[in-house]
Amino acid sequence: MCDIRQSLLPRDVLSAAKELLYHLDIYISNLVQSGRHPLQVDMKTLELIEEFILHAPKDRNALARRMSALQDLQLLEIMCSCFQEQSRDTVRHLMFSALFSLQGNQADDNRMGLLGKLISMAVAVGRVPILECAATWLQSTHRVYCVRLAQVLVDDYCSMMPGSVPTLQNIHIACPRFCCQFLTAVATLYDFTSDELIPPLELLQMIVSWIQNDPHLLLVTFHNTPLSGQAISSLDVTPLGGLVHWCVKAPLGYRRDKKLASLHRSSEHENDVADLFSALHLSILQVFMLLPNVLNDKGIFGRLALLQMDSLASLTSDLSRQLDQSDKHGHTSTTDILVLTQLALDRLAQALQVAMASGALLCSREDLRAMCSRLPHNKGGPDGVFWIVVLLHAPLQERWSLSAHLILQNLLVDSRINSSINYSKSS
């Protein structure tokens, strides 16, 4: 590959990039066919990619080659065709990795910029092979970059072009693997720490619709991941943890003056948002209730936690901070704050109860008591949030049957999902 650099230099930027993609396809196909292990693209080839596709200058003093907007679009179309027409999965994934695996250098910003545009186009035109490659990339890349990619898609489809939301919504059918990873990334991105990090209404509606239509969607990555295959810095193996954060933080998080004013929200709109979070909360609990069978089938019930204690400790800390801030805001009545606080605590208690009963959360009574000690009691008094520790007295296999009726009974404290539960009982 390194000997083609001189032939690429005289070409215009688009022609050079196209030619390099052609040679890269041949090079990787030959590499795969050779049977050589490990399958690894050499450094010289990666440098050519950075120079002629990512347009990161080879020399510090050299001017970077730039594409016009039209050439940029043409390159994306060429790349879409290249990945779509490649019939061998191994070649396609290795080629994607050569182009977009982060190298820890200055070219990574260009790499992320091109990746965001390519994935956005792949969503728009339904290029499933590219989305499959992106799902693998999201599973193996540091979460900081995963949320950057997710932000691009949310901006493109929910903010800049709201009418195109149905296009993004179709990914749960076209590519469930990518959809699950996208869910995990946005659940990590929107953490309610600022007005900009509260999920947009269009995104929330889409996510609720996805999970209600297919609860197993949240477990796609988990089903396809080796038990020891997740790096600490990568995204969680499911979006469950992040979505639990959303449901617990939403009652107080969506009441911010600035957020409401900026969106000119009416009380009716606010109720719509509250109903969506209630529906999301119920859906998450229902997904948890699927887990005992899933974990037992894998032979790992009681041995693998899908909800991590450090994440839940962070949640209780954030909730405590929300409660402190709500006391300082004069725009919400004391009665409303108490109601919303109660709702947040009830959702936290319910999530902990169901997660523990289903085997998704593994912890000791002491850990649980320490984690919840900074929170006020819910309406159950001393036996409110803390009655969960009773479950830990029972043998692991008995927890599910012990708590099933208590879980359904306690769900009724969220008045907004009362009708949903009554409906599901009667159907």
Tab-separated table of C-alpha atoms in Angstrom:
chain	number	residue	atom	x	y	z
A	1	MET	CA	0.000	0.000	0.000
A	2	CYS	CA	2.759	2.451	0.891
A	3	ASP	CA	4.031	2.587	-2.689
A	4	ILE	CA	0.863	4.254	-4.017
A	5	ARG	CA	1.360	7.527	-2.124
A	6	GLN	CA	3.249	9.180	-4.965
A	7	SER	CA	0.456	8.350	-7.397
A	8	LEU	CA	-2.146	9.878	-5.038
A	9	LEU	CA	-0.373	13.196	-4.451
A	10	PRO	CA	-1.097	14.785	-7.874
A	11	ARG	CA	-4.786	13.847	-7.747
A	12	ASP	CA	-7.568	16.108	-6.491
A	13	VAL	CA	-8.808	15.326	-2.981
A	14	LEU	CA	-11.903	13.356	-4.019
A	15	SER	CA	-10.121	11.319	-6.675
A	16	ALA	CA	-7.285	10.474	-4.275
A	17	ALA	CA	-9.702	9.379	-1.546
A	18	LYS	CA	-11.685	7.236	-3.982
A	19	GLU	CA	-8.538	5.597	-5.331
A	20	LEU	CA	-7.252	4.850	-1.838
A	21	LEU	CA	-10.567	3.248	-0.844
A	22	TYR	CA	-10.309	1.011	-3.894
A	23	HIS	CA	-6.773	-0.096	-2.986
A	24	LEU	CA	-7.729	-0.488	0.679
A	25	ASP	CA	-10.525	-2.878	-0.262
A	26	ILE	CA	-8.103	-5.009	-2.307
A	27	TYR	CA	-5.402	-4.901	0.379
A	28	ILE	CA	-7.775	-6.033	3.172
A	29	SER	CA	-9.364	-8.715	0.982
A	30	ASN	CA	-5.905	-10.154	0.315
A	31	LEU	CA	-5.026	-9.887	3.994
A	32	VAL	CA	-8.107	-11.887	4.974
A	33	GLN	CA	-7.534	-14.455	2.246
A	34	SER	CA	-3.937	-14.997	3.348
A	35	GLY	CA	-5.138	-16.423	6.649
A	36	ARG	CA	-2.555	-14.362	8.519
A	37	HIS	CA	-3.234	-13.768	12.217
A	38	PRO	CA	-3.782	-11.422	13.807
A	39	LEU	CA	-5.661	-9.573	11.072
A	40	GLN	CA	-4.125	-6.140	11.410
A	41	VAL	CA	-3.723	-3.248	8.990
A	42	ASP	CA	-0.136	-1.970	8.945
A	43	MET	CA	0.814	1.492	10.169
A	44	LYS	CA	1.797	2.794	6.729
A	45	THR	CA	-1.705	2.084	5.447
A	46	LEU	CA	-3.259	3.863	8.428
A	47	GLU	CA	-1.077	6.886	7.684
A	48	LEU	CA	-2.320	6.921	4.084
A	49	ILE	CA	-5.916	6.862	5.365
A	50	GLU	CA	-5.221	9.813	7.632
A	51	GLU	CA	-3.578	11.804	4.849
A	52	PHE	CA	-5.877	11.153	1.889
A	53	ILE	CA	-9.273	10.286	3.415
A	54	LEU	CA	-9.242	12.073	6.761
A	55	HIS	CA	-7.080	14.902	5.349
A	56	ALA	CA	-4.805	15.170	8.337
A	57	PRO	CA	-1.500	16.606	6.999
A	58	LYS	CA	1.455	14.218	7.057
A	59	ASP	CA	3.814	17.027	8.015
A	60	ARG	CA	3.005	19.625	10.655
A	61	ASN	CA	3.955	22.499	8.376
A	62	ALA	CA	1.944	21.204	5.415
A	63	LEU	CA	-1.477	22.626	4.620
A	64	ALA	CA	-4.373	20.234	5.150
A	65	ARG	CA	-6.217	19.172	2.000
A	66	ARG	CA	-9.834	20.283	2.104
A	67	MET	CA	-12.960	19.070	0.346
A	68	SER	CA	-15.844	21.201	-0.780
A	69	ALA	CA	-19.297	20.397	0.597
A	70	LEU	CA	-20.182	18.697	-2.688
A	71	GLN	CA	-17.000	16.587	-2.667
A	72	ASP	CA	-17.715	15.684	0.956
A	73	LEU	CA	-21.139	14.361	-0.025
A	74	GLN	CA	-19.690	12.489	-2.989
A	75	LEU	CA	-17.097	10.805	-0.767
A	76	LEU	CA	-19.836	9.673	1.633
A	77	GLU	CA	-21.795	8.194	-1.284
A	78	ILE	CA	-18.664	6.363	-2.471
A	79	MET	CA	-18.032	4.983	1.019
A	80	CYS	CA	-21.664	3.875	1.367
A	81	SER	CA	-21.420	1.990	-1.917
A	82	CYS	CA	-18.066	0.481	-0.970
A	83	PHE	CA	-19.374	-0.999	2.289
A	84	GLN	CA	-22.697	-2.026	0.782
A	85	GLU	CA	-21.110	-3.888	-2.120
A	86	GLN	CA	-18.514	-5.729	-0.023
A	87	SER	CA	-20.029	-9.186	0.475
A	88	ARG	CA	-17.593	-10.496	3.106
A	89	ASP	CA	-18.359	-9.395	6.662
A	90	THR	CA	-14.759	-9.838	7.833
A	91	VAL	CA	-13.401	-7.569	5.101
A	92	ARG	CA	-16.098	-4.971	5.709
A	93	HIS	CA	-15.539	-4.838	9.468
A	94	LEU	CA	-11.750	-4.718	9.115
A	95	MET	CA	-12.032	-1.922	6.580
A	96	PHE	CA	-14.370	0.024	8.883
A	97	SER	CA	-11.933	-0.493	11.736
A	98	ALA	CA	-8.999	0.744	9.627
A	99	LEU	CA	-10.913	3.910	8.789
A	100	PHE	CA	-12.497	4.701	12.150
A	101	SER	CA	-10.664	3.007	15.024
A	102	LEU	CA	-9.289	5.808	17.169
A	103	GLN	CA	-5.502	6.137	17.136
A	104	GLY	CA	-5.032	8.740	19.875
A	105	ASN	CA	-3.639	11.367	17.527
A	106	GLN	CA	-4.712	14.632	15.915
A	107	ALA	CA	-6.492	12.811	13.098
A	108	ASP	CA	-9.122	11.485	15.526
A	109	ASP	CA	-11.199	14.679	15.324
A	110	ASN	CA	-11.351	14.338	11.528
A	111	ARG	CA	-12.092	10.638	11.981
A	112	MET	CA	-15.048	11.341	14.274
A	113	GLY	CA	-16.350	14.056	11.964
A	114	LEU	CA	-16.365	11.739	8.946
A	115	LEU	CA	-17.830	8.871	10.982
A	116	GLY	CA	-20.742	11.003	12.180
A	117	LYS	CA	-21.580	12.051	8.623
A	118	LEU	CA	-21.294	8.488	7.314
A	119	ILE	CA	-23.544	6.968	9.987
A	120	SER	CA	-26.087	9.749	9.584
A	121	MET	CA	-26.200	9.044	5.860
A	122	ALA	CA	-26.370	5.278	6.452
A	123	VAL	CA	-29.438	5.819	8.655
A	124	ALA	CA	-31.008	8.055	6.003
A	125	VAL	CA	-30.525	5.648	3.101
A	126	GLY	CA	-30.843	2.381	5.035
A	127	ARG	CA	-27.306	1.012	4.654
A	128	VAL	CA	-27.565	-1.852	7.157
A	129	PRO	CA	-23.999	-3.228	6.627
A	130	ILE	CA	-22.593	0.141	7.734
A	131	LEU	CA	-24.866	0.211	10.788
A	132	GLU	CA	-23.691	-3.300	11.715
A	133	CYS	CA	-20.085	-2.088	11.537
A	134	ALA	CA	-21.011	0.944	13.625
A	135	ALA	CA	-22.616	-1.311	16.250
A	136	THR	CA	-19.322	-3.173	16.613
A	137	TRP	CA	-17.453	0.144	16.786
A	138	LEU	CA	-19.764	1.402	19.553
A	139	GLN	CA	-19.229	-1.818	21.498
A	140	SER	CA	-15.441	-1.546	21.462
A	141	THR	CA	-14.800	2.216	21.658
A	142	HIS	CA	-14.420	4.475	24.693
A	143	ARG	CA	-17.801	5.782	25.822
A	144	VAL	CA	-16.701	9.413	25.413
A	145	TYR	CA	-16.570	8.948	21.645
A	146	CYS	CA	-19.714	6.808	21.571
A	147	VAL	CA	-21.791	9.601	23.067
A	148	ARG	CA	-20.276	12.031	20.551
A	149	LEU	CA	-21.565	9.867	17.726
A	150	ALA	CA	-24.969	9.566	19.401
A	151	GLN	CA	-25.118	13.348	19.763
A	152	VAL	CA	-24.581	13.772	16.015
A	153	LEU	CA	-27.557	11.528	15.227
A	154	VAL	CA	-29.821	13.220	17.769
A	155	ASP	CA	-28.858	16.639	16.402
A	156	ASP	CA	-29.414	15.541	12.806
A	157	TYR	CA	-32.722	13.750	13.265
A	158	CYS	CA	-34.349	15.270	16.369
A	159	SER	CA	-33.110	18.876	16.398
A	160	MET	CA	-32.024	20.136	12.984
A	161	MET	CA	-34.607	18.141	10.993
A	162	PRO	CA	-37.416	17.127	13.398
A	163	GLY	CA	-39.552	15.891	10.513
A	164	SER	CA	-36.994	13.164	9.848
A	165	VAL	CA	-37.507	11.432	13.214
A	166	PRO	CA	-39.368	8.499	11.547
A	167	THR	CA	-36.214	7.791	9.526
A	168	LEU	CA	-34.161	7.337	12.695
A	169	GLN	CA	-37.006	5.421	14.325
A	170	ASN	CA	-36.756	2.702	11.667
A	171	ILE	CA	-33.317	1.564	12.845
A	172	HIS	CA	-34.869	-0.712	15.479
A	173	ILE	CA	-36.188	-2.841	12.628
A	174	ALA	CA	-33.328	-2.367	10.161
A	175	CYS	CA	-30.484	-3.020	12.616
A	176	PRO	CA	-31.403	-3.978	16.228
A	177	ARG	CA	-27.712	-4.263	17.206
A	178	PHE	CA	-27.020	-0.677	16.260
A	179	CYS	CA	-30.287	0.491	17.807
A	180	CYS	CA	-29.414	-1.122	21.152
A	181	GLN	CA	-25.955	0.451	21.160
A	182	PHE	CA	-27.444	3.828	20.178
A	183	LEU	CA	-29.885	3.521	23.098
A	184	THR	CA	-27.031	2.821	25.498
A	185	ALA	CA	-25.062	5.794	24.167
A	186	VAL	CA	-27.933	8.300	24.459
A	187	ALA	CA	-28.822	6.967	27.917
A	188	THR	CA	-25.220	7.729	28.893
A	189	LEU	CA	-25.176	11.108	27.139
A	190	TYR	CA	-28.292	12.650	28.692
A	191	ASP	CA	-27.589	12.644	32.414
A	192	PHE	CA	-29.773	15.614	33.501
A	193	THR	CA	-26.761	17.563	34.778
A	194	SER	CA	-27.706	20.588	32.655
A	195	ASP	CA	-30.567	21.800	30.494
A	196	GLU	CA	-28.661	20.702	27.375
A	197	LEU	CA	-28.335	17.175	28.772
A	198	ILE	CA	-32.055	16.495	29.206
A	199	PRO	CA	-33.318	14.182	26.431
A	200	PRO	CA	-35.370	15.926	23.725
A	201	LEU	CA	-39.060	15.084	23.589
A	202	GLU	CA	-38.748	13.521	20.116
A	203	LEU	CA	-36.009	11.185	21.319
A	204	LEU	CA	-37.978	10.231	24.425
A	205	GLN	CA	-41.089	9.417	22.370
A	206	MET	CA	-39.029	7.272	20.020
A	207	ILE	CA	-37.336	5.316	22.816
A	208	VAL	CA	-40.617	4.614	24.624
A	209	SER	CA	-42.118	3.391	21.352
A	210	TRP	CA	-39.127	1.110	20.682
A	211	ILE	CA	-39.210	-0.557	24.093
A	212	GLN	CA	-42.985	-0.951	24.189
A	213	ASN	CA	-42.890	-2.634	20.776
A	214	ASP	CA	-39.926	-4.875	21.602
A	215	PRO	CA	-38.708	-5.072	25.237
A	216	HIS	CA	-35.971	-7.514	24.179
A	217	LEU	CA	-34.351	-4.728	22.154
A	218	LEU	CA	-32.561	-3.555	25.315
A	219	LEU	CA	-30.883	-6.960	25.667
A	220	VAL	CA	-29.585	-7.392	22.108
A	221	THR	CA	-25.989	-6.407	22.932
A	222	PHE	CA	-26.051	-8.525	26.093
A	223	HIS	CA	-27.145	-11.579	24.089
A	224	ASN	CA	-24.283	-11.067	21.623
A	225	THR	CA	-21.436	-10.153	23.986
A	226	PRO	CA	-18.961	-12.605	25.574
A	227	LEU	CA	-19.158	-12.385	29.357
A	228	SER	CA	-15.579	-11.123	29.562
A	229	GLY	CA	-15.759	-9.017	26.415
A	230	GLN	CA	-16.529	-5.541	27.820
A	231	ALA	CA	-13.779	-3.052	28.587
A	232	ILE	CA	-14.297	-0.862	31.655
A	233	SER	CA	-14.200	2.317	29.563
A	234	SER	CA	-16.756	1.127	27.006
A	235	LEU	CA	-20.522	1.542	27.109
A	236	ASP	CA	-22.586	-0.614	29.453
A	237	VAL	CA	-23.720	-3.931	28.028
A	238	THR	CA	-27.366	-2.748	28.199
A	239	PRO	CA	-29.059	0.677	28.344
A	240	LEU	CA	-30.934	-0.333	31.517
A	241	GLY	CA	-28.711	1.564	33.950
A	242	GLY	CA	-28.855	4.818	32.016
A	243	LEU	CA	-32.609	4.612	31.504
A	244	VAL	CA	-33.166	3.960	35.222
A	245	HIS	CA	-31.243	7.201	35.817
A	246	TRP	CA	-33.594	8.990	33.416
A	247	CYS	CA	-36.769	7.761	35.104
A	248	VAL	CA	-35.596	8.611	38.614
A	249	LYS	CA	-34.173	12.031	37.732
A	250	ALA	CA	-36.997	13.108	35.405
A	251	PRO	CA	-39.612	14.273	37.957
A	252	LEU	CA	-37.319	16.976	39.332
A	253	GLY	CA	-35.050	17.337	36.286
A	254	TYR	CA	-37.821	18.399	33.903
A	255	ARG	CA	-39.056	21.150	36.227
A	256	ARG	CA	-36.177	23.518	35.576
A	257	ASP	CA	-37.355	27.085	34.893
A	258	LYS	CA	-34.832	27.610	32.109
A	259	LYS	CA	-35.761	24.433	30.293
A	260	LEU	CA	-39.469	25.119	30.471
A	261	ALA	CA	-39.107	28.732	29.390
A	262	SER	CA	-36.797	27.933	26.486
A	263	LEU	CA	-39.298	25.474	25.041
A	264	HIS	CA	-42.429	27.514	25.902
A	265	ARG	CA	-43.928	24.474	27.507
A	266	SER	CA	-47.562	24.389	28.519
A	267	SER	CA	-48.898	22.373	31.438
A	268	GLU	CA	-50.408	19.970	28.904
A	269	HIS	CA	-46.991	19.494	27.293
A	270	GLU	CA	-45.452	18.946	30.707
A	271	ASN	CA	-48.028	16.245	31.445
A	272	ASP	CA	-47.190	14.561	28.135
A	273	VAL	CA	-43.535	14.415	29.148
A	274	ALA	CA	-44.439	13.071	32.589
A	275	ASP	CA	-46.612	10.364	31.007
A	276	LEU	CA	-43.761	9.371	28.686
A	277	PHE	CA	-41.337	8.946	31.582
A	278	SER	CA	-43.946	6.927	33.475
A	279	ALA	CA	-44.399	4.690	30.439
A	280	LEU	CA	-40.620	4.366	30.131
A	281	HIS	CA	-40.341	3.470	33.827
A	282	LEU	CA	-42.967	0.754	33.506
A	283	SER	CA	-41.298	-0.608	30.369
A	284	ILE	CA	-37.903	-0.776	32.099
A	285	LEU	CA	-39.412	-2.711	35.005
A	286	GLN	CA	-40.997	-5.112	32.544
A	287	VAL	CA	-37.619	-5.665	30.873
A	288	PHE	CA	-36.108	-6.435	34.288
A	289	MET	CA	-38.837	-9.021	34.783
A	290	LEU	CA	-37.664	-10.810	31.637
A	291	LEU	CA	-34.155	-11.224	33.026
A	292	PRO	CA	-34.496	-14.269	35.342
A	293	ASN	CA	-35.188	-16.549	32.378
A	294	VAL	CA	-32.476	-14.900	30.281
A	295	LEU	CA	-29.867	-15.160	33.046
A	296	ASN	CA	-30.856	-18.726	33.904
A	297	ASP	CA	-30.587	-19.750	30.244
A	298	LYS	CA	-27.033	-18.401	30.233
A	299	GLY	CA	-26.313	-20.086	33.575
A	300	ILE	CA	-25.291	-16.799	35.197
A	301	PHE	CA	-28.225	-15.925	37.464
A	302	GLY	CA	-26.754	-14.460	40.649
A	303	ARG	CA	-23.270	-14.231	39.128
A	304	LEU	CA	-23.401	-11.253	36.752
A	305	ALA	CA	-24.804	-7.819	37.644
A	306	LEU	CA	-26.261	-5.808	34.776
A	307	LEU	CA	-26.749	-2.838	37.108
A	308	GLN	CA	-23.523	-1.747	38.753
A	309	MET	CA	-23.434	-0.436	42.316
A	310	ASP	CA	-21.191	2.488	41.405
A	311	SER	CA	-23.752	3.635	38.825
A	312	LEU	CA	-26.563	3.421	41.381
A	313	ALA	CA	-24.439	5.209	43.974
A	314	SER	CA	-23.944	7.974	41.416
A	315	LEU	CA	-27.718	8.043	40.865
A	316	THR	CA	-28.511	8.463	44.563
A	317	SER	CA	-25.877	11.189	44.810
A	318	ASP	CA	-27.339	13.021	41.812
A	319	LEU	CA	-30.855	12.646	43.223
A	320	SER	CA	-29.733	14.100	46.558
A	321	ARG	CA	-28.266	17.043	44.657
A	322	GLN	CA	-31.533	17.512	42.770
A	323	LEU	CA	-33.464	17.528	46.031
A	324	ASP	CA	-31.139	20.165	47.497
A	325	GLN	CA	-31.499	22.354	44.398
A	326	SER	CA	-35.288	22.008	44.280
A	327	ASP	CA	-35.527	23.426	47.803
A	328	LYS	CA	-33.737	26.566	46.610
A	329	HIS	CA	-36.033	27.229	43.627
A	330	GLY	CA	-39.019	29.421	44.366
A	331	HIS	CA	-40.861	28.723	41.098
A	332	THR	CA	-42.249	25.365	42.325
A	333	SER	CA	-44.582	25.104	45.313
A	334	THR	CA	-43.542	23.098	48.338
A	335	THR	CA	-46.431	20.711	47.741
A	336	ASP	CA	-45.340	20.075	44.158
A	337	ILE	CA	-41.757	19.481	45.258
A	338	LEU	CA	-42.920	16.919	47.818
A	339	VAL	CA	-45.037	15.125	45.216
A	340	LEU	CA	-42.193	15.052	42.688
A	341	THR	CA	-39.702	13.976	45.333
A	342	GLN	CA	-42.050	11.166	46.326
A	343	LEU	CA	-42.341	10.073	42.697
A	344	ALA	CA	-38.550	10.038	42.213
A	345	LEU	CA	-38.023	8.007	45.401
A	346	ASP	CA	-40.794	5.577	44.529
A	347	ARG	CA	-39.257	4.957	41.113
A	348	LEU	CA	-35.834	4.408	42.645
A	349	ALA	CA	-37.271	1.939	45.168
A	350	GLN	CA	-39.226	0.103	42.486
A	351	ALA	CA	-36.207	-0.117	40.178
A	352	LEU	CA	-34.019	-1.457	42.987
A	353	GLN	CA	-36.645	-3.974	44.048
A	354	VAL	CA	-37.254	-5.389	40.594
A	355	ALA	CA	-33.556	-5.330	39.643
A	356	MET	CA	-32.623	-7.267	42.772
A	357	ALA	CA	-35.452	-9.751	42.375
A	358	SER	CA	-34.575	-10.372	38.739
A	359	GLY	CA	-30.850	-10.886	39.402
A	360	ALA	CA	-29.755	-7.716	37.599
A	361	LEU	CA	-28.468	-6.114	40.817
A	362	LEU	CA	-26.206	-8.002	43.211
A	363	CYS	CA	-25.396	-6.269	46.492
A	364	SER	CA	-25.284	-6.747	50.249
A	365	ARG	CA	-27.654	-5.218	52.779
A	366	GLU	CA	-24.825	-3.035	54.023
A	367	ASP	CA	-24.050	-1.697	50.535
A	368	LEU	CA	-27.704	-0.954	49.889
A	369	ARG	CA	-28.199	0.750	53.240
A	370	ALA	CA	-25.102	2.886	52.744
A	371	MET	CA	-26.171	3.843	49.220
A	372	CYS	CA	-29.666	4.933	50.272
A	373	SER	CA	-28.752	6.520	53.604
A	374	ARG	CA	-28.419	10.012	52.115
A	375	LEU	CA	-31.954	9.977	50.728
A	376	PRO	CA	-35.160	10.935	52.571
A	377	HIS	CA	-37.634	8.125	53.242
A	378	ASN	CA	-40.507	7.663	50.852
A	379	LYS	CA	-44.068	7.435	52.088
A	380	GLY	CA	-43.413	4.031	53.582
A	381	GLY	CA	-41.507	5.774	56.400
A	382	PRO	CA	-38.517	3.854	57.757
A	383	ASP	CA	-39.700	0.846	55.759
A	384	GLY	CA	-39.879	2.856	52.512
A	385	VAL	CA	-36.709	2.784	50.424
A	386	PHE	CA	-35.075	0.502	52.966
A	387	TRP	CA	-37.611	-2.333	52.937
A	388	ILE	CA	-35.657	-3.633	49.946
A	389	VAL	CA	-33.071	-5.110	52.293
A	390	VAL	CA	-35.692	-7.639	53.387
A	391	LEU	CA	-35.257	-9.341	50.028
A	392	LEU	CA	-31.626	-9.999	50.816
A	393	HIS	CA	-32.587	-12.221	53.752
A	394	ALA	CA	-34.142	-14.729	51.369
A	395	PRO	CA	-32.099	-17.269	49.390
A	396	LEU	CA	-31.287	-15.988	45.933
A	397	GLN	CA	-33.640	-18.291	44.043
A	398	GLU	CA	-36.575	-17.352	46.327
A	399	ARG	CA	-36.330	-13.598	45.840
A	400	TRP	CA	-38.315	-13.566	42.650
A	401	SER	CA	-41.365	-15.400	44.031
A	402	LEU	CA	-41.100	-13.541	47.349
A	403	SER	CA	-41.308	-10.122	45.784
A	404	ALA	CA	-43.519	-10.564	42.724
A	405	HIS	CA	-46.812	-9.462	44.284
A	406	LEU	CA	-45.076	-6.728	46.301
A	407	ILE	CA	-43.543	-5.316	43.141
A	408	LEU	CA	-46.858	-5.048	41.317
A	409	GLN	CA	-48.541	-3.622	44.391
A	410	ASN	CA	-45.864	-1.010	44.923
A	411	LEU	CA	-45.995	0.092	41.274
A	412	LEU	CA	-49.377	1.615	42.024
A	413	VAL	CA	-47.744	4.448	43.976
A	414	ASP	CA	-46.922	6.079	40.647
A	415	SER	CA	-50.400	7.338	39.797
A	416	ARG	CA	-49.365	8.096	36.231
A	417	ILE	CA	-48.824	4.419	35.405
A	418	ASN	CA	-51.814	3.182	37.402
A	419	SER	CA	-53.976	2.948	34.297
A	420	SER	CA	-51.220	1.107	32.394
A	421	ILE	CA	-50.985	-1.547	35.088
A	422	ASN	CA	-54.763	-1.951	35.354
A	423	TYR	CA	-54.906	-2.331	31.600
A	424	SER	CA	-52.189	-4.993	31.585
A	425	LYS	CA	-53.930	-6.882	34.395
A	426	SER	CA	-57.232	-6.995	32.562
A	427	SER	CA	-55.746	-7.972	29.187
